[in-house]
PDB file of C-alpha atoms in Angstrom:
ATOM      1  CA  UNK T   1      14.374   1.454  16.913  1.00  0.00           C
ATOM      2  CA  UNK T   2      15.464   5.235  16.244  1.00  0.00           C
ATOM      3  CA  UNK T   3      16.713   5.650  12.767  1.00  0.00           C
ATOM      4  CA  UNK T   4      18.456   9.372  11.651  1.00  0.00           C
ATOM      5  CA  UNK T   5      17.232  10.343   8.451  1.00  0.00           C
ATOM      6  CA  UNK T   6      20.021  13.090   6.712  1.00  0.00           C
ATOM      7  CA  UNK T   7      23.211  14.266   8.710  1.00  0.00           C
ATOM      8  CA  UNK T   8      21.818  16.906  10.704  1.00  0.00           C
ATOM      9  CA  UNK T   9      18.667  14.563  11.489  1.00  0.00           C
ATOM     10  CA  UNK T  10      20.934  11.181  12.511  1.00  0.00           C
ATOM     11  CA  UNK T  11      23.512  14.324  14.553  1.00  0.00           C
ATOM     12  CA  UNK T  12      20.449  15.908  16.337  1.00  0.00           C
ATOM     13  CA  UNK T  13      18.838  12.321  17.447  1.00  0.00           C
ATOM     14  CA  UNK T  14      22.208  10.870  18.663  1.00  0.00           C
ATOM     15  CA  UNK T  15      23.517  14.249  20.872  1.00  0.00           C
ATOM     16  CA  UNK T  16      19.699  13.840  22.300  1.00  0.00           C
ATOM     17  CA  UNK T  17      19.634  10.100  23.067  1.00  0.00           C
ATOM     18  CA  UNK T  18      23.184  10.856  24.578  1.00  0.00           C
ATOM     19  CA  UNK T  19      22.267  14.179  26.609  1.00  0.00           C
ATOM     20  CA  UNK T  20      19.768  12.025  28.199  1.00  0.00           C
ATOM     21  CA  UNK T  21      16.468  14.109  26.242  1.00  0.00           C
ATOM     22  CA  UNK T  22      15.103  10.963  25.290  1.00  0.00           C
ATOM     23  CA  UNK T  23      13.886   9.518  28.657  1.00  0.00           C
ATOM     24  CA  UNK T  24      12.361   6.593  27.737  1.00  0.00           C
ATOM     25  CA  UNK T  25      15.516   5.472  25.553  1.00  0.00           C
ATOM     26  CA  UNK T  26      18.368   3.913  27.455  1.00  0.00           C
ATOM     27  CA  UNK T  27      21.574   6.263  26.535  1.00  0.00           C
ATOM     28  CA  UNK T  28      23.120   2.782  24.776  1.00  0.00           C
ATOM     29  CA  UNK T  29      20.017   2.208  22.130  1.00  0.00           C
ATOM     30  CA  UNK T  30      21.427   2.395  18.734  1.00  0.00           C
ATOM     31  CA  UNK T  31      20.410   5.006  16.435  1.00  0.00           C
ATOM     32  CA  UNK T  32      20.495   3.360  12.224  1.00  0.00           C
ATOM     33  CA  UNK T  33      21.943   5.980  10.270  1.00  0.00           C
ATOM     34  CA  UNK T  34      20.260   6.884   6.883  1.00  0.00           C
ATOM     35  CA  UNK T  35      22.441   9.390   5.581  1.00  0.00           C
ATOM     36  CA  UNK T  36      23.130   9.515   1.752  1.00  0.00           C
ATOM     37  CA  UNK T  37      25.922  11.514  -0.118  1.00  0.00           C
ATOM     38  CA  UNK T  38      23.134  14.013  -1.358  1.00  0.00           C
ATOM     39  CA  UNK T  39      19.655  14.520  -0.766  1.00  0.00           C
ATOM     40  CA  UNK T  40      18.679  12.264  -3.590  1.00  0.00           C
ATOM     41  CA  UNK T  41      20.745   9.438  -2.165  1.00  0.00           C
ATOM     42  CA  UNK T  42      18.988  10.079   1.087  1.00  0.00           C
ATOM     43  CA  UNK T  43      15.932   9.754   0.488  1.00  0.00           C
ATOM     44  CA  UNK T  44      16.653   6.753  -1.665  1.00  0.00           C
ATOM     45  CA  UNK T  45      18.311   4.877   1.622  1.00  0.00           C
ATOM     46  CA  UNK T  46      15.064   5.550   3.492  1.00  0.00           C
ATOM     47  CA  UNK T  47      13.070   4.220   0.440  1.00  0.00           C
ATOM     48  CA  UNK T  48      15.550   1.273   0.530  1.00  0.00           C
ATOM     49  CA  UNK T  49      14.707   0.948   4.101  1.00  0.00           C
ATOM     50  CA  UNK T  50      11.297   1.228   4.344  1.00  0.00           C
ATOM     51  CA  UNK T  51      11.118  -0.938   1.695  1.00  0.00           C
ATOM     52  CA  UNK T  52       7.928  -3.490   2.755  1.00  0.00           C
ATOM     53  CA  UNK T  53       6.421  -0.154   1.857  1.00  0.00           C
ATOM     54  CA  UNK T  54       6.547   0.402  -2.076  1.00  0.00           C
ATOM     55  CA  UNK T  55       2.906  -0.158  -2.730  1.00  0.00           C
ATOM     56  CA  UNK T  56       3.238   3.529  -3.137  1.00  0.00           C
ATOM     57  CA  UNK T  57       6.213   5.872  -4.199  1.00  0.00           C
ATOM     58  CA  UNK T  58       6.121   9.445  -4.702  1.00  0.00           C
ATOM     59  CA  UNK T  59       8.629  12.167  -6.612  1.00  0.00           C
ATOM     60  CA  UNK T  60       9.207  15.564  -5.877  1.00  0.00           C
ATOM     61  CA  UNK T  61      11.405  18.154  -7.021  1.00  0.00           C
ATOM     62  CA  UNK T  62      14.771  18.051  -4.916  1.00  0.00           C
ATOM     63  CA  UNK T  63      15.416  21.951  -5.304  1.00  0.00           C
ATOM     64  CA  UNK T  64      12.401  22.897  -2.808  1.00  0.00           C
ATOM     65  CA  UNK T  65      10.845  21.478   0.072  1.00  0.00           C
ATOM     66  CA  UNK T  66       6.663  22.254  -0.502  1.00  0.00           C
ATOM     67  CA  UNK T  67       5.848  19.387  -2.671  1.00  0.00           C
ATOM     68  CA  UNK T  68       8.376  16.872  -0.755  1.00  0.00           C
ATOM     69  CA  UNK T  69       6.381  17.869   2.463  1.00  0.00           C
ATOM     70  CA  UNK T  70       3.520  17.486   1.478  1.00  0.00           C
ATOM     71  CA  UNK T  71       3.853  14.271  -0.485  1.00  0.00           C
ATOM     72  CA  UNK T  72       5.234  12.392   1.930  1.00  0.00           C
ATOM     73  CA  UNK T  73       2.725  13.353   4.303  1.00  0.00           C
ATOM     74  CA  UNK T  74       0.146  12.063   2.107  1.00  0.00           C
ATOM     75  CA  UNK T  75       1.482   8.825   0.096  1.00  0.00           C
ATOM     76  CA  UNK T  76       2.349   6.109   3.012  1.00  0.00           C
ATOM     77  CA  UNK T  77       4.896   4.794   0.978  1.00  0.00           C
ATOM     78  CA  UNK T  78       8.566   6.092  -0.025  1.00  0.00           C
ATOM     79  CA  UNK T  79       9.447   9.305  -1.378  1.00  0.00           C
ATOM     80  CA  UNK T  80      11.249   9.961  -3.769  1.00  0.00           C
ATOM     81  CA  UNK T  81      13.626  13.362  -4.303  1.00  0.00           C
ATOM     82  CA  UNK T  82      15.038  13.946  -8.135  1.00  0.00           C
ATOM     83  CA  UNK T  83      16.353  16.783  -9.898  1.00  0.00           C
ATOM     84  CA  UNK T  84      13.572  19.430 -11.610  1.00  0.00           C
ATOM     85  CA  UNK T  85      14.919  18.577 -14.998  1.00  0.00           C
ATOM     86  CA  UNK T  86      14.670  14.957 -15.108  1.00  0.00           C
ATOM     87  CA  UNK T  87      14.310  11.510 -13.081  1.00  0.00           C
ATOM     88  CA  UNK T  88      16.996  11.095 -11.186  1.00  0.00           C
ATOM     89  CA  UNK T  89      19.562   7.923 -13.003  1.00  0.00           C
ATOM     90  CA  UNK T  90      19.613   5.870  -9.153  1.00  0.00           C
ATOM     91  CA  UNK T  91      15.785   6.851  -8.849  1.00  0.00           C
ATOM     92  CA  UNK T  92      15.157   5.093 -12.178  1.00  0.00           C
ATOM     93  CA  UNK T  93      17.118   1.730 -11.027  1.00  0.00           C
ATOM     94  CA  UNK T  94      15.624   1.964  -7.892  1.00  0.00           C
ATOM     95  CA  UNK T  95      11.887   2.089 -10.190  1.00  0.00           C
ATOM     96  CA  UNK T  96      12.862  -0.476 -12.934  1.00  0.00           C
ATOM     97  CA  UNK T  97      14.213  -3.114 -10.228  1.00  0.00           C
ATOM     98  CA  UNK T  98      10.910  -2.506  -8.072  1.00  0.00           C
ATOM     99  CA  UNK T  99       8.388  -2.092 -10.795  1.00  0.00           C
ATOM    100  CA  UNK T 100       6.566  -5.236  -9.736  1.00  0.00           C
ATOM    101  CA  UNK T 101       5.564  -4.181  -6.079  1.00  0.00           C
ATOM    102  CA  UNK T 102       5.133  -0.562  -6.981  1.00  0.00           C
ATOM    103  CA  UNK T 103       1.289  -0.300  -6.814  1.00  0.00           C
ATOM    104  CA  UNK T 104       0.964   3.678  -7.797  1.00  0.00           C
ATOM    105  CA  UNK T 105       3.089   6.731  -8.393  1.00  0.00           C
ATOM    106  CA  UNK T 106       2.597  10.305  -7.912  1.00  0.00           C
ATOM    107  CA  UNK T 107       4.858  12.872  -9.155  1.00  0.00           C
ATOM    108  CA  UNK T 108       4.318  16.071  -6.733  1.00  0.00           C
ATOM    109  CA  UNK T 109       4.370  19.673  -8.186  1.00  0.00           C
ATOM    110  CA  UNK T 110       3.487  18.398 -11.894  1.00  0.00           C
ATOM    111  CA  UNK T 111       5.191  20.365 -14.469  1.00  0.00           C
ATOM    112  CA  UNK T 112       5.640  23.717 -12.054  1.00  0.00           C
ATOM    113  CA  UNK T 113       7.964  21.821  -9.961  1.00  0.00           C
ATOM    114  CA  UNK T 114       9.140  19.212 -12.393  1.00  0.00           C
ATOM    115  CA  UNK T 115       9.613  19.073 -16.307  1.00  0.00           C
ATOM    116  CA  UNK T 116       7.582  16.738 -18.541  1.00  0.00           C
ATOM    117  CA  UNK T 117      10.760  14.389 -18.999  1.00  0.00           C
ATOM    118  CA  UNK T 118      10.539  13.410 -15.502  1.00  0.00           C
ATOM    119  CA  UNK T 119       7.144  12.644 -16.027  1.00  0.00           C
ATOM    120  CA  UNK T 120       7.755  10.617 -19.466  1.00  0.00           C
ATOM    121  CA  UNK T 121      10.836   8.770 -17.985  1.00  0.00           C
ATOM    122  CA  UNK T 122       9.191   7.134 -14.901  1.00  0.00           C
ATOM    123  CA  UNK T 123       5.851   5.831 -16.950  1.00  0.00           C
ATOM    124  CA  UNK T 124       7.898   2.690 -19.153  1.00  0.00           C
ATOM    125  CA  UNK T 125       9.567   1.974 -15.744  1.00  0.00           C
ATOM    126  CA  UNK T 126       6.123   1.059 -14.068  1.00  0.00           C
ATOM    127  CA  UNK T 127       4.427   0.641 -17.579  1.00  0.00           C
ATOM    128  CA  UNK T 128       1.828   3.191 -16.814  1.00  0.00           C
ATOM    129  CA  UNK T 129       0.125   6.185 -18.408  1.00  0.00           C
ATOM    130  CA  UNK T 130      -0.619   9.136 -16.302  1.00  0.00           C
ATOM    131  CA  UNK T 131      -3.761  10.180 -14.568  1.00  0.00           C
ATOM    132  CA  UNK T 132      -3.583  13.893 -13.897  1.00  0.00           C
ATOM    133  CA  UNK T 133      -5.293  15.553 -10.987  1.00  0.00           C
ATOM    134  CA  UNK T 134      -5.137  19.387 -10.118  1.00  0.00           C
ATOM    135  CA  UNK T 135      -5.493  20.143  -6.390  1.00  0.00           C
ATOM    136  CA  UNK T 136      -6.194  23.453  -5.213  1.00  0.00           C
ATOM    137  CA  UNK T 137      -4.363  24.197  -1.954  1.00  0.00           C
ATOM    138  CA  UNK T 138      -4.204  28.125  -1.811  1.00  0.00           C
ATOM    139  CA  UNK T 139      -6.596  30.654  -3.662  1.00  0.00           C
ATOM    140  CA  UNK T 140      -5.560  32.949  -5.787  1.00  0.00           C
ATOM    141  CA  UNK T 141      -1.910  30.431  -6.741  1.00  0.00           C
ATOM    142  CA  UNK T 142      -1.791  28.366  -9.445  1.00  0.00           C
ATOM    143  CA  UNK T 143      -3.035  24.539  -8.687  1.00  0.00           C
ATOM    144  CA  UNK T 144      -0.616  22.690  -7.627  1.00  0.00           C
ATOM    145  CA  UNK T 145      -0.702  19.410 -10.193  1.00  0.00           C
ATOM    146  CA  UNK T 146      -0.445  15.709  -8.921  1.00  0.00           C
ATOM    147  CA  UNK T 147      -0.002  13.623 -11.675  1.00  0.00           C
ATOM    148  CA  UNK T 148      -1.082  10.009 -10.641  1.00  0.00           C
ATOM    149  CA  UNK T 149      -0.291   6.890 -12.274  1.00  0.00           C
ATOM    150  CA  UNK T 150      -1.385   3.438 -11.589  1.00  0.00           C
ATOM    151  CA  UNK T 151       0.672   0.541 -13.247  1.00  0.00           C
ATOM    152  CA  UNK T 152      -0.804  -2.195 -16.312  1.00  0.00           C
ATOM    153  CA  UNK T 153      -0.660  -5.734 -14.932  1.00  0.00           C
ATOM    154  CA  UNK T 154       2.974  -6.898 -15.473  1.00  0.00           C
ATOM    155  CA  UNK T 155       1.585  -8.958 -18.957  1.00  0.00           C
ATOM    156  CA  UNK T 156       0.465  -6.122 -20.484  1.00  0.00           C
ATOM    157  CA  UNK T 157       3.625  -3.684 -19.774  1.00  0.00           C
ATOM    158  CA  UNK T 158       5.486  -3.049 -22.782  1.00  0.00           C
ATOM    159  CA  UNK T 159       9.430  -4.561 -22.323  1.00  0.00           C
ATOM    160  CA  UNK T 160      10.600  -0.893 -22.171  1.00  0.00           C
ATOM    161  CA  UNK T 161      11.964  -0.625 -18.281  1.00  0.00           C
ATOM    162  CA  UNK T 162      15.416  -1.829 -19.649  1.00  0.00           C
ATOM    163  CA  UNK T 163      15.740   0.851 -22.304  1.00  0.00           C
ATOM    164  CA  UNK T 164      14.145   3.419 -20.555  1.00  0.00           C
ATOM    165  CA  UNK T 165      16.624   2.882 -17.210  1.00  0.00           C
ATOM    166  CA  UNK T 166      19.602   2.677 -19.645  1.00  0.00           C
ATOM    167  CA  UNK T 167      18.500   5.529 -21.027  1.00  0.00           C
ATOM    168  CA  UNK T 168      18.865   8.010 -18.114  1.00  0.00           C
ATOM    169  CA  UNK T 169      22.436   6.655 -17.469  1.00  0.00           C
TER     170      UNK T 169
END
């Protein structure tokens, strides 16, 4: 199956499946297009897709592409993109309505890339406290910040995924 992730992505894989550049593809193969209305919405149609996969979700900052890159590389799971300023309102549904697969989250970038109340909205959706790690990736920049957090068992959440996913509406 050959999926196109983003417009210029699901553009570049088709013109090359139809110039014949994919070989080993018969011209006719269909290409699934994953292409949201914003980056955002993209990247929540690939989580939505990849779905089987939400053992482990990630955030990063939407407005630059380091901590994305590298977090996707390194969770196998879904990624997820959301504004610097705060979680995302359809990143939050897409938490609150999957909290009980969602093994782990990491938010990429910590508070450089993304402010606290990103950080503060997603923990009642999983019912989690963070774990913070600081990874050092270049000398002489500031650590980069991965801020980990690993879900209570569902009995010992506190009934706050409603609120807080209401909340960011």
């Amino acid at each position: 199956q050959l999926v196109g992730v983003g417009g210029p992505g699901y553009k570049a894989i088709t013109q090359a499946l139809a110039s014949g550049q994919l070989s080993n593809w018969p011209k006719t193969t269909p290409v699934e297009e994953l292409v949201g209305s914003n980056a955002e919405e993209t990247a929540l149609d690939l989580a939505r897709f990849n779905q089987p996969g939400l053992s482990s979700i990630g955030i990063a900052t939407v407005s630059d592409w380091h901590d994305a890159l590298a977090g996707g590389a390194s969770i196998g799971g879904v990624l997820l993109l959301t504004p610097s300023t705060g979680l995302y309102a359809n990143d939050a549904d897409f938490i609150a309505k999957n909290s009980p697969e969602i093994g782990e989250v990491d938010v990429f970038g910590g508070t450089a890339a993304l402010s606290d109340t990103v950080i503060t909205d997603t923990e009642p959706l999983i019912g989690s406290s963070k774990v913070v790690d600081y990874l050092q990736v270049t000398p002489g920049n500031v650590p980069p910040v991965l801020i980990h957090a690993v879900p209570q068992p569902a009995a010992a959440r506190p009934n706050t995924r409603q609120r807080a996913a209401s909340r960011l509406r």
